[in-house]
Amino acid sequence: MLIRVMILAGVLLSGAAQAADIDSPLKQDIGKYRPLVIFARTSADPTLKTLKENLEEQTTQQRLKDRKMVLYTVEGLSGKRDGKNLEQPETMALIRGLSVGVINSTQVLVFGKDGQPVPLPADTHDLNIIFSAIDNLPAQEKEYSRPEDLVTPPDRAKKGKGETAVKASRPAKAPQPLDD
């Protein structure tokens, strides 16, 4: 009986550790897009319905693409990214990562390409205000790219004046076994 309890405890602990390792889906968008996140308690929220109707318009879709924005909606415990359903662990990681707490009314959050939240007036639900906040970002943020994209591997580095390209070296030989 003790062995069964120990096995069950081990399985539960490993499952909880794996669930905690899931990264927020926003991390994949840092450096590429500006996430627009809308949280609502239920899908019947009138503010959410109005925002969704406004976001489905063709001109609004074009404005989102022009500003390289991606739309996340979280209704209760179900989430979507640009209209595609997120898995439950990803949605929970998004909620935990943003620490929104108890949602009483629809909340709108906007993040820059650098992952920093864009300051918005309280209870902002007007898309024109959101777009103007994005347009007023500093030029450095508009040109931001991921740090990994800026690093070039040494074998692809361009030759400068008076320099030679770095040759790829052969792998080292395996060490000889010791004789005793």
mmCIF file with all atom_site columns, C-alpha atoms in Angstrom:
data_model
loop_
_atom_site.group_PDB
_atom_site.id
_atom_site.type_symbol
_atom_site.label_atom_id
_atom_site.label_alt_id
_atom_site.label_comp_id
_atom_site.label_asym_id
_atom_site.label_entity_id
_atom_site.label_seq_id
_atom_site.pdbx_PDB_ins_code
_atom_site.Cartn_x
_atom_site.Cartn_y
_atom_site.Cartn_z
_atom_site.occupancy
_atom_site.B_iso_or_equiv
_atom_site.pdbx_formal_charge
_atom_site.auth_seq_id
_atom_site.auth_comp_id
_atom_site.auth_asym_id
_atom_site.auth_atom_id
_atom_site.pdbx_PDB_model_num
ATOM 1   C CA . MET A 1 1   ? 0.000   0.000  0.000   1.00 0.00 ? 1   MET A CA 1
ATOM 2   C CA . LEU A 1 2   ? 2.825   2.381  0.856   1.00 0.00 ? 2   LEU A CA 1
ATOM 3   C CA . ILE A 1 3   ? 4.420   1.764  -2.529  1.00 0.00 ? 3   ILE A CA 1
ATOM 4   C CA . ARG A 1 4   ? 1.191   2.685  -4.333  1.00 0.00 ? 4   ARG A CA 1
ATOM 5   C CA . VAL A 1 5   ? 0.931   5.936  -2.382  1.00 0.00 ? 5   VAL A CA 1
ATOM 6   C CA . MET A 1 6   ? 4.561   6.791  -3.164  1.00 0.00 ? 6   MET A CA 1
ATOM 7   C CA . ILE A 1 7   ? 4.050   6.100  -6.884  1.00 0.00 ? 7   ILE A CA 1
ATOM 8   C CA . LEU A 1 8   ? 0.885   8.197  -6.952  1.00 0.00 ? 8   LEU A CA 1
ATOM 9   C CA . ALA A 1 9   ? 2.645   11.067 -5.164  1.00 0.00 ? 9   ALA A CA 1
ATOM 10  C CA . GLY A 1 10  ? 5.542   10.891 -7.629  1.00 0.00 ? 10  GLY A CA 1
ATOM 11  C CA . VAL A 1 11  ? 3.211   10.983 -10.619 1.00 0.00 ? 11  VAL A CA 1
ATOM 12  C CA . LEU A 1 12  ? 1.283   13.939 -9.211  1.00 0.00 ? 12  LEU A CA 1
ATOM 13  C CA . LEU A 1 13  ? 4.439   15.897 -8.429  1.00 0.00 ? 13  LEU A CA 1
ATOM 14  C CA . SER A 1 14  ? 5.956   15.286 -11.853 1.00 0.00 ? 14  SER A CA 1
ATOM 15  C CA . GLY A 1 15  ? 2.706   16.332 -13.552 1.00 0.00 ? 15  GLY A CA 1
ATOM 16  C CA . ALA A 1 16  ? 2.582   19.558 -11.549 1.00 0.00 ? 16  ALA A CA 1
ATOM 17  C CA . ALA A 1 17  ? 6.216   20.294 -12.404 1.00 0.00 ? 17  ALA A CA 1
ATOM 18  C CA . GLN A 1 18  ? 5.567   19.772 -16.110 1.00 0.00 ? 18  GLN A CA 1
ATOM 19  C CA . ALA A 1 19  ? 2.490   22.014 -15.996 1.00 0.00 ? 19  ALA A CA 1
ATOM 20  C CA . ALA A 1 20  ? 4.545   24.781 -14.384 1.00 0.00 ? 20  ALA A CA 1
ATOM 21  C CA . ASP A 1 21  ? 7.158   24.546 -17.172 1.00 0.00 ? 21  ASP A CA 1
ATOM 22  C CA . ILE A 1 22  ? 4.759   25.692 -19.909 1.00 0.00 ? 22  ILE A CA 1
ATOM 23  C CA . ASP A 1 23  ? 5.738   29.151 -21.116 1.00 0.00 ? 23  ASP A CA 1
ATOM 24  C CA . SER A 1 24  ? 3.254   31.872 -21.801 1.00 0.00 ? 24  SER A CA 1
ATOM 25  C CA . PRO A 1 25  ? 2.356   32.111 -25.494 1.00 0.00 ? 25  PRO A CA 1
ATOM 26  C CA . LEU A 1 26  ? 3.329   35.787 -25.331 1.00 0.00 ? 26  LEU A CA 1
ATOM 27  C CA . LYS A 1 27  ? 6.994   34.798 -25.085 1.00 0.00 ? 27  LYS A CA 1
ATOM 28  C CA . GLN A 1 28  ? 6.954   33.500 -28.654 1.00 0.00 ? 28  GLN A CA 1
ATOM 29  C CA . ASP A 1 29  ? 5.682   36.872 -29.874 1.00 0.00 ? 29  ASP A CA 1
ATOM 30  C CA . ILE A 1 30  ? 8.302   39.055 -28.190 1.00 0.00 ? 30  ILE A CA 1
ATOM 31  C CA . GLY A 1 31  ? 10.385  40.729 -30.861 1.00 0.00 ? 31  GLY A CA 1
ATOM 32  C CA . LYS A 1 32  ? 7.983   39.815 -33.661 1.00 0.00 ? 32  LYS A CA 1
ATOM 33  C CA . TYR A 1 33  ? 4.547   41.175 -32.789 1.00 0.00 ? 33  TYR A CA 1
ATOM 34  C CA . ARG A 1 34  ? 2.725   43.524 -30.432 1.00 0.00 ? 34  ARG A CA 1
ATOM 35  C CA . PRO A 1 35  ? 0.220   41.408 -28.501 1.00 0.00 ? 35  PRO A CA 1
ATOM 36  C CA . LEU A 1 36  ? -3.236  42.850 -27.830 1.00 0.00 ? 36  LEU A CA 1
ATOM 37  C CA . VAL A 1 37  ? -4.779  40.821 -24.995 1.00 0.00 ? 37  VAL A CA 1
ATOM 38  C CA . ILE A 1 38  ? -8.468  41.036 -24.090 1.00 0.00 ? 38  ILE A CA 1
ATOM 39  C CA . PHE A 1 39  ? -9.663  39.380 -20.874 1.00 0.00 ? 39  PHE A CA 1
ATOM 40  C CA . ALA A 1 40  ? -13.367 38.871 -20.165 1.00 0.00 ? 40  ALA A CA 1
ATOM 41  C CA . ARG A 1 41  ? -15.184 36.918 -17.495 1.00 0.00 ? 41  ARG A CA 1
ATOM 42  C CA . THR A 1 42  ? -17.636 35.330 -19.973 1.00 0.00 ? 42  THR A CA 1
ATOM 43  C CA . SER A 1 43  ? -18.247 35.335 -23.699 1.00 0.00 ? 43  SER A CA 1
ATOM 44  C CA . ALA A 1 44  ? -21.592 37.085 -23.039 1.00 0.00 ? 44  ALA A CA 1
ATOM 45  C CA . ASP A 1 45  ? -19.849 40.252 -21.823 1.00 0.00 ? 45  ASP A CA 1
ATOM 46  C CA . PRO A 1 46  ? -21.303 43.190 -23.832 1.00 0.00 ? 46  PRO A CA 1
ATOM 47  C CA . THR A 1 47  ? -17.966 45.044 -23.953 1.00 0.00 ? 47  THR A CA 1
ATOM 48  C CA . LEU A 1 48  ? -16.257 41.942 -25.327 1.00 0.00 ? 48  LEU A CA 1
ATOM 49  C CA . LYS A 1 49  ? -18.961 41.539 -27.974 1.00 0.00 ? 49  LYS A CA 1
ATOM 50  C CA . THR A 1 50  ? -18.524 45.165 -29.070 1.00 0.00 ? 50  THR A CA 1
ATOM 51  C CA . LEU A 1 51  ? -14.734 44.800 -29.227 1.00 0.00 ? 51  LEU A CA 1
ATOM 52  C CA . LYS A 1 52  ? -15.028 41.573 -31.235 1.00 0.00 ? 52  LYS A CA 1
ATOM 53  C CA . GLU A 1 53  ? -17.397 43.191 -33.729 1.00 0.00 ? 53  GLU A CA 1
ATOM 54  C CA . ASN A 1 54  ? -15.010 46.117 -34.159 1.00 0.00 ? 54  ASN A CA 1
ATOM 55  C CA . LEU A 1 55  ? -12.009 43.809 -34.523 1.00 0.00 ? 55  LEU A CA 1
ATOM 56  C CA . GLU A 1 56  ? -13.710 41.721 -37.226 1.00 0.00 ? 56  GLU A CA 1
ATOM 57  C CA . GLU A 1 57  ? -14.022 44.711 -39.577 1.00 0.00 ? 57  GLU A CA 1
ATOM 58  C CA . GLN A 1 58  ? -11.704 44.579 -42.574 1.00 0.00 ? 58  GLN A CA 1
ATOM 59  C CA . THR A 1 59  ? -10.198 48.022 -41.923 1.00 0.00 ? 59  THR A CA 1
ATOM 60  C CA . THR A 1 60  ? -9.421  47.101 -38.323 1.00 0.00 ? 60  THR A CA 1
ATOM 61  C CA . GLN A 1 61  ? -7.800  43.842 -39.436 1.00 0.00 ? 61  GLN A CA 1
ATOM 62  C CA . GLN A 1 62  ? -5.593  45.831 -41.808 1.00 0.00 ? 62  GLN A CA 1
ATOM 63  C CA . ARG A 1 63  ? -4.669  48.276 -39.036 1.00 0.00 ? 63  ARG A CA 1
ATOM 64  C CA . LEU A 1 64  ? -3.642  45.322 -36.835 1.00 0.00 ? 64  LEU A CA 1
ATOM 65  C CA . LYS A 1 65  ? -1.463  43.890 -39.611 1.00 0.00 ? 65  LYS A CA 1
ATOM 66  C CA . ASP A 1 66  ? 0.131   47.267 -40.360 1.00 0.00 ? 66  ASP A CA 1
ATOM 67  C CA . ARG A 1 67  ? 1.197   47.602 -36.729 1.00 0.00 ? 67  ARG A CA 1
ATOM 68  C CA . LYS A 1 68  ? 2.290   43.939 -36.508 1.00 0.00 ? 68  LYS A CA 1
ATOM 69  C CA . MET A 1 69  ? -0.193  43.180 -33.745 1.00 0.00 ? 69  MET A CA 1
ATOM 70  C CA . VAL A 1 70  ? -1.517  39.772 -32.712 1.00 0.00 ? 70  VAL A CA 1
ATOM 71  C CA . LEU A 1 71  ? -4.858  39.394 -30.904 1.00 0.00 ? 71  LEU A CA 1
ATOM 72  C CA . TYR A 1 72  ? -5.310  37.224 -27.816 1.00 0.00 ? 72  TYR A CA 1
ATOM 73  C CA . THR A 1 73  ? -8.772  36.829 -26.293 1.00 0.00 ? 73  THR A CA 1
ATOM 74  C CA . VAL A 1 74  ? -9.408  35.059 -23.007 1.00 0.00 ? 74  VAL A CA 1
ATOM 75  C CA . GLU A 1 75  ? -13.046 34.361 -22.178 1.00 0.00 ? 75  GLU A CA 1
ATOM 76  C CA . GLY A 1 76  ? -13.280 32.728 -18.776 1.00 0.00 ? 76  GLY A CA 1
ATOM 77  C CA . LEU A 1 77  ? -10.782 29.883 -19.035 1.00 0.00 ? 77  LEU A CA 1
ATOM 78  C CA . SER A 1 78  ? -10.687 29.487 -22.823 1.00 0.00 ? 78  SER A CA 1
ATOM 79  C CA . GLY A 1 79  ? -8.218  31.425 -24.903 1.00 0.00 ? 79  GLY A CA 1
ATOM 80  C CA . LYS A 1 80  ? -7.643  32.214 -28.563 1.00 0.00 ? 80  LYS A CA 1
ATOM 81  C CA . ARG A 1 81  ? -4.752  33.630 -30.553 1.00 0.00 ? 81  ARG A CA 1
ATOM 82  C CA . ASP A 1 82  ? -5.885  35.345 -33.756 1.00 0.00 ? 82  ASP A CA 1
ATOM 83  C CA . GLY A 1 83  ? -9.111  33.313 -33.721 1.00 0.00 ? 83  GLY A CA 1
ATOM 84  C CA . LYS A 1 84  ? -7.403  29.941 -33.198 1.00 0.00 ? 84  LYS A CA 1
ATOM 85  C CA . ASN A 1 85  ? -8.039  28.119 -29.935 1.00 0.00 ? 85  ASN A CA 1
ATOM 86  C CA . LEU A 1 86  ? -5.203  27.829 -27.444 1.00 0.00 ? 86  LEU A CA 1
ATOM 87  C CA . GLU A 1 87  ? -4.789  24.664 -25.442 1.00 0.00 ? 87  GLU A CA 1
ATOM 88  C CA . GLN A 1 88  ? -5.865  24.828 -21.812 1.00 0.00 ? 88  GLN A CA 1
ATOM 89  C CA . PRO A 1 89  ? -2.298  24.780 -20.375 1.00 0.00 ? 89  PRO A CA 1
ATOM 90  C CA . GLU A 1 90  ? -1.270  27.617 -22.705 1.00 0.00 ? 90  GLU A CA 1
ATOM 91  C CA . THR A 1 91  ? -4.302  29.671 -21.676 1.00 0.00 ? 91  THR A CA 1
ATOM 92  C CA . MET A 1 92  ? -3.566  29.097 -17.999 1.00 0.00 ? 92  MET A CA 1
ATOM 93  C CA . ALA A 1 93  ? 0.095   30.042 -18.555 1.00 0.00 ? 93  ALA A CA 1
ATOM 94  C CA . LEU A 1 94  ? -1.069  33.251 -20.244 1.00 0.00 ? 94  LEU A CA 1
ATOM 95  C CA . ILE A 1 95  ? -3.334  34.105 -17.311 1.00 0.00 ? 95  ILE A CA 1
ATOM 96  C CA . ARG A 1 96  ? -0.638  33.261 -14.742 1.00 0.00 ? 96  ARG A CA 1
ATOM 97  C CA . GLY A 1 97  ? 2.041   35.125 -16.666 1.00 0.00 ? 97  GLY A CA 1
ATOM 98  C CA . LEU A 1 98  ? 0.053   38.353 -16.760 1.00 0.00 ? 98  LEU A CA 1
ATOM 99  C CA . SER A 1 99  ? -1.247  38.109 -13.182 1.00 0.00 ? 99  SER A CA 1
ATOM 100 C CA . VAL A 1 100 ? -4.583  39.696 -14.037 1.00 0.00 ? 100 VAL A CA 1
ATOM 101 C CA . GLY A 1 101 ? -6.255  38.419 -10.871 1.00 0.00 ? 101 GLY A CA 1
ATOM 102 C CA . VAL A 1 102 ? -10.034 38.453 -10.613 1.00 0.00 ? 102 VAL A CA 1
ATOM 103 C CA . ILE A 1 103 ? -11.658 39.789 -13.760 1.00 0.00 ? 103 ILE A CA 1
ATOM 104 C CA . ASN A 1 104 ? -14.793 41.814 -13.002 1.00 0.00 ? 104 ASN A CA 1
ATOM 105 C CA . SER A 1 105 ? -14.960 43.737 -16.271 1.00 0.00 ? 105 SER A CA 1
ATOM 106 C CA . THR A 1 106 ? -13.307 43.388 -19.646 1.00 0.00 ? 106 THR A CA 1
ATOM 107 C CA . GLN A 1 107 ? -9.608  44.250 -19.472 1.00 0.00 ? 107 GLN A CA 1
ATOM 108 C CA . VAL A 1 108 ? -7.477  45.246 -22.455 1.00 0.00 ? 108 VAL A CA 1
ATOM 109 C CA . LEU A 1 109 ? -3.683  44.977 -22.346 1.00 0.00 ? 109 LEU A CA 1
ATOM 110 C CA . VAL A 1 110 ? -1.230  45.898 -25.091 1.00 0.00 ? 110 VAL A CA 1
ATOM 111 C CA . PHE A 1 111 ? 2.436   44.932 -25.162 1.00 0.00 ? 111 PHE A CA 1
ATOM 112 C CA . GLY A 1 112 ? 5.243   46.319 -27.278 1.00 0.00 ? 112 GLY A CA 1
ATOM 113 C CA . LYS A 1 113 ? 7.628   44.205 -29.315 1.00 0.00 ? 113 LYS A CA 1
ATOM 114 C CA . ASP A 1 114 ? 10.053  44.362 -26.406 1.00 0.00 ? 114 ASP A CA 1
ATOM 115 C CA . GLY A 1 115 ? 7.471   42.689 -24.136 1.00 0.00 ? 115 GLY A CA 1
ATOM 116 C CA . GLN A 1 116 ? 6.815   45.787 -22.027 1.00 0.00 ? 116 GLN A CA 1
ATOM 117 C CA . PRO A 1 117 ? 3.190   46.810 -21.440 1.00 0.00 ? 117 PRO A CA 1
ATOM 118 C CA . VAL A 1 118 ? 2.023   49.865 -23.352 1.00 0.00 ? 118 VAL A CA 1
ATOM 119 C CA . PRO A 1 119 ? 0.451   52.365 -20.950 1.00 0.00 ? 119 PRO A CA 1
ATOM 120 C CA . LEU A 1 120 ? -3.270  52.785 -21.626 1.00 0.00 ? 120 LEU A CA 1
ATOM 121 C CA . PRO A 1 121 ? -5.878  54.865 -19.811 1.00 0.00 ? 121 PRO A CA 1
ATOM 122 C CA . ALA A 1 122 ? -7.951  52.861 -17.305 1.00 0.00 ? 122 ALA A CA 1
ATOM 123 C CA . ASP A 1 123 ? -10.851 50.858 -18.788 1.00 0.00 ? 123 ASP A CA 1
ATOM 124 C CA . THR A 1 124 ? -9.833  51.592 -22.375 1.00 0.00 ? 124 THR A CA 1
ATOM 125 C CA . HIS A 1 125 ? -12.083 49.801 -24.836 1.00 0.00 ? 125 HIS A CA 1
ATOM 126 C CA . ASP A 1 126 ? -11.777 52.173 -27.797 1.00 0.00 ? 126 ASP A CA 1
ATOM 127 C CA . LEU A 1 127 ? -9.605  50.766 -30.578 1.00 0.00 ? 127 LEU A CA 1
ATOM 128 C CA . ASN A 1 128 ? -8.600  54.238 -31.786 1.00 0.00 ? 128 ASN A CA 1
ATOM 129 C CA . ILE A 1 129 ? -6.999  54.949 -28.394 1.00 0.00 ? 129 ILE A CA 1
ATOM 130 C CA . ILE A 1 130 ? -5.181  51.604 -28.525 1.00 0.00 ? 130 ILE A CA 1
ATOM 131 C CA . PHE A 1 131 ? -3.886  52.243 -32.054 1.00 0.00 ? 131 PHE A CA 1
ATOM 132 C CA . SER A 1 132 ? -2.759  55.765 -31.163 1.00 0.00 ? 132 SER A CA 1
ATOM 133 C CA . ALA A 1 133 ? -0.874  54.381 -28.126 1.00 0.00 ? 133 ALA A CA 1
ATOM 134 C CA . ILE A 1 134 ? 0.955   51.957 -30.434 1.00 0.00 ? 134 ILE A CA 1
ATOM 135 C CA . ASP A 1 135 ? 1.690   54.739 -32.919 1.00 0.00 ? 135 ASP A CA 1
ATOM 136 C CA . ASN A 1 136 ? 3.156   56.921 -30.140 1.00 0.00 ? 136 ASN A CA 1
ATOM 137 C CA . LEU A 1 137 ? 5.751   54.327 -29.116 1.00 0.00 ? 137 LEU A CA 1
ATOM 138 C CA . PRO A 1 138 ? 9.384   55.454 -29.343 1.00 0.00 ? 138 PRO A CA 1
ATOM 139 C CA . ALA A 1 139 ? 11.205  54.741 -32.586 1.00 0.00 ? 139 ALA A CA 1
ATOM 140 C CA . GLN A 1 140 ? 13.568  52.332 -30.796 1.00 0.00 ? 140 GLN A CA 1
ATOM 141 C CA . GLU A 1 141 ? 10.650  50.054 -29.875 1.00 0.00 ? 141 GLU A CA 1
ATOM 142 C CA . LYS A 1 142 ? 9.263   50.152 -33.402 1.00 0.00 ? 142 LYS A CA 1
ATOM 143 C CA . GLU A 1 143 ? 12.570  48.829 -34.757 1.00 0.00 ? 143 GLU A CA 1
ATOM 144 C CA . TYR A 1 144 ? 13.050  46.269 -31.971 1.00 0.00 ? 144 TYR A CA 1
ATOM 145 C CA . SER A 1 145 ? 13.932  42.739 -32.941 1.00 0.00 ? 145 SER A CA 1
ATOM 146 C CA . ARG A 1 146 ? 14.676  39.674 -30.889 1.00 0.00 ? 146 ARG A CA 1
ATOM 147 C CA . PRO A 1 147 ? 18.174  39.548 -29.369 1.00 0.00 ? 147 PRO A CA 1
ATOM 148 C CA . GLU A 1 148 ? 18.704  36.088 -30.928 1.00 0.00 ? 148 GLU A CA 1
ATOM 149 C CA . ASP A 1 149 ? 18.060  37.578 -34.366 1.00 0.00 ? 149 ASP A CA 1
ATOM 150 C CA . LEU A 1 150 ? 20.841  40.133 -33.882 1.00 0.00 ? 150 LEU A CA 1
ATOM 151 C CA . VAL A 1 151 ? 23.574  37.577 -33.144 1.00 0.00 ? 151 VAL A CA 1
ATOM 152 C CA . THR A 1 152 ? 25.320  36.185 -36.216 1.00 0.00 ? 152 THR A CA 1
ATOM 153 C CA . PRO A 1 153 ? 27.225  32.939 -36.017 1.00 0.00 ? 153 PRO A CA 1
ATOM 154 C CA . PRO A 1 154 ? 31.001  33.339 -36.536 1.00 0.00 ? 154 PRO A CA 1
ATOM 155 C CA . ASP A 1 155 ? 31.058  31.192 -39.692 1.00 0.00 ? 155 ASP A CA 1
ATOM 156 C CA . ARG A 1 156 ? 28.486  33.496 -41.319 1.00 0.00 ? 156 ARG A CA 1
ATOM 157 C CA . ALA A 1 157 ? 30.160  36.722 -40.226 1.00 0.00 ? 157 ALA A CA 1
ATOM 158 C CA . LYS A 1 158 ? 31.143  39.029 -43.053 1.00 0.00 ? 158 LYS A CA 1
ATOM 159 C CA . LYS A 1 159 ? 34.795  39.627 -43.730 1.00 0.00 ? 159 LYS A CA 1
ATOM 160 C CA . GLY A 1 160 ? 35.890  43.083 -42.741 1.00 0.00 ? 160 GLY A CA 1
ATOM 161 C CA . LYS A 1 161 ? 38.707  45.075 -44.281 1.00 0.00 ? 161 LYS A CA 1
ATOM 162 C CA . GLY A 1 162 ? 42.003  43.271 -43.755 1.00 0.00 ? 162 GLY A CA 1
ATOM 163 C CA . GLU A 1 163 ? 40.399  40.257 -42.071 1.00 0.00 ? 163 GLU A CA 1
ATOM 164 C CA . THR A 1 164 ? 40.068  36.697 -43.229 1.00 0.00 ? 164 THR A CA 1
ATOM 165 C CA . ALA A 1 165 ? 37.040  34.508 -42.807 1.00 0.00 ? 165 ALA A CA 1
ATOM 166 C CA . VAL A 1 166 ? 37.108  32.020 -39.959 1.00 0.00 ? 166 VAL A CA 1
ATOM 167 C CA . LYS A 1 167 ? 37.534  28.452 -41.166 1.00 0.00 ? 167 LYS A CA 1
ATOM 168 C CA . ALA A 1 168 ? 35.515  25.726 -39.588 1.00 0.00 ? 168 ALA A CA 1
ATOM 169 C CA . SER A 1 169 ? 37.823  23.419 -37.662 1.00 0.00 ? 169 SER A CA 1
ATOM 170 C CA . ARG A 1 170 ? 37.652  19.650 -37.715 1.00 0.00 ? 170 ARG A CA 1
ATOM 171 C CA . PRO A 1 171 ? 36.302  17.880 -34.673 1.00 0.00 ? 171 PRO A CA 1
ATOM 172 C CA . ALA A 1 172 ? 38.955  16.844 -32.185 1.00 0.00 ? 172 ALA A CA 1
ATOM 173 C CA . LYS A 1 173 ? 40.090  13.234 -32.091 1.00 0.00 ? 173 LYS A CA 1
ATOM 174 C CA . ALA A 1 174 ? 38.700  11.035 -29.363 1.00 0.00 ? 174 ALA A CA 1
ATOM 175 C CA . PRO A 1 175 ? 41.052  10.756 -26.369 1.00 0.00 ? 175 PRO A CA 1
ATOM 176 C CA . GLN A 1 176 ? 43.143  7.623  -26.070 1.00 0.00 ? 176 GLN A CA 1
ATOM 177 C CA . PRO A 1 177 ? 42.108  5.236  -23.293 1.00 0.00 ? 177 PRO A CA 1
ATOM 178 C CA . LEU A 1 178 ? 44.487  5.054  -20.347 1.00 0.00 ? 178 LEU A CA 1
ATOM 179 C CA . ASP A 1 179 ? 46.642  1.963  -19.945 1.00 0.00 ? 179 ASP A CA 1
ATOM 180 C CA . ASP A 1 180 ? 46.979  0.669  -16.424 1.00 0.00 ? 180 ASP A CA 1
#
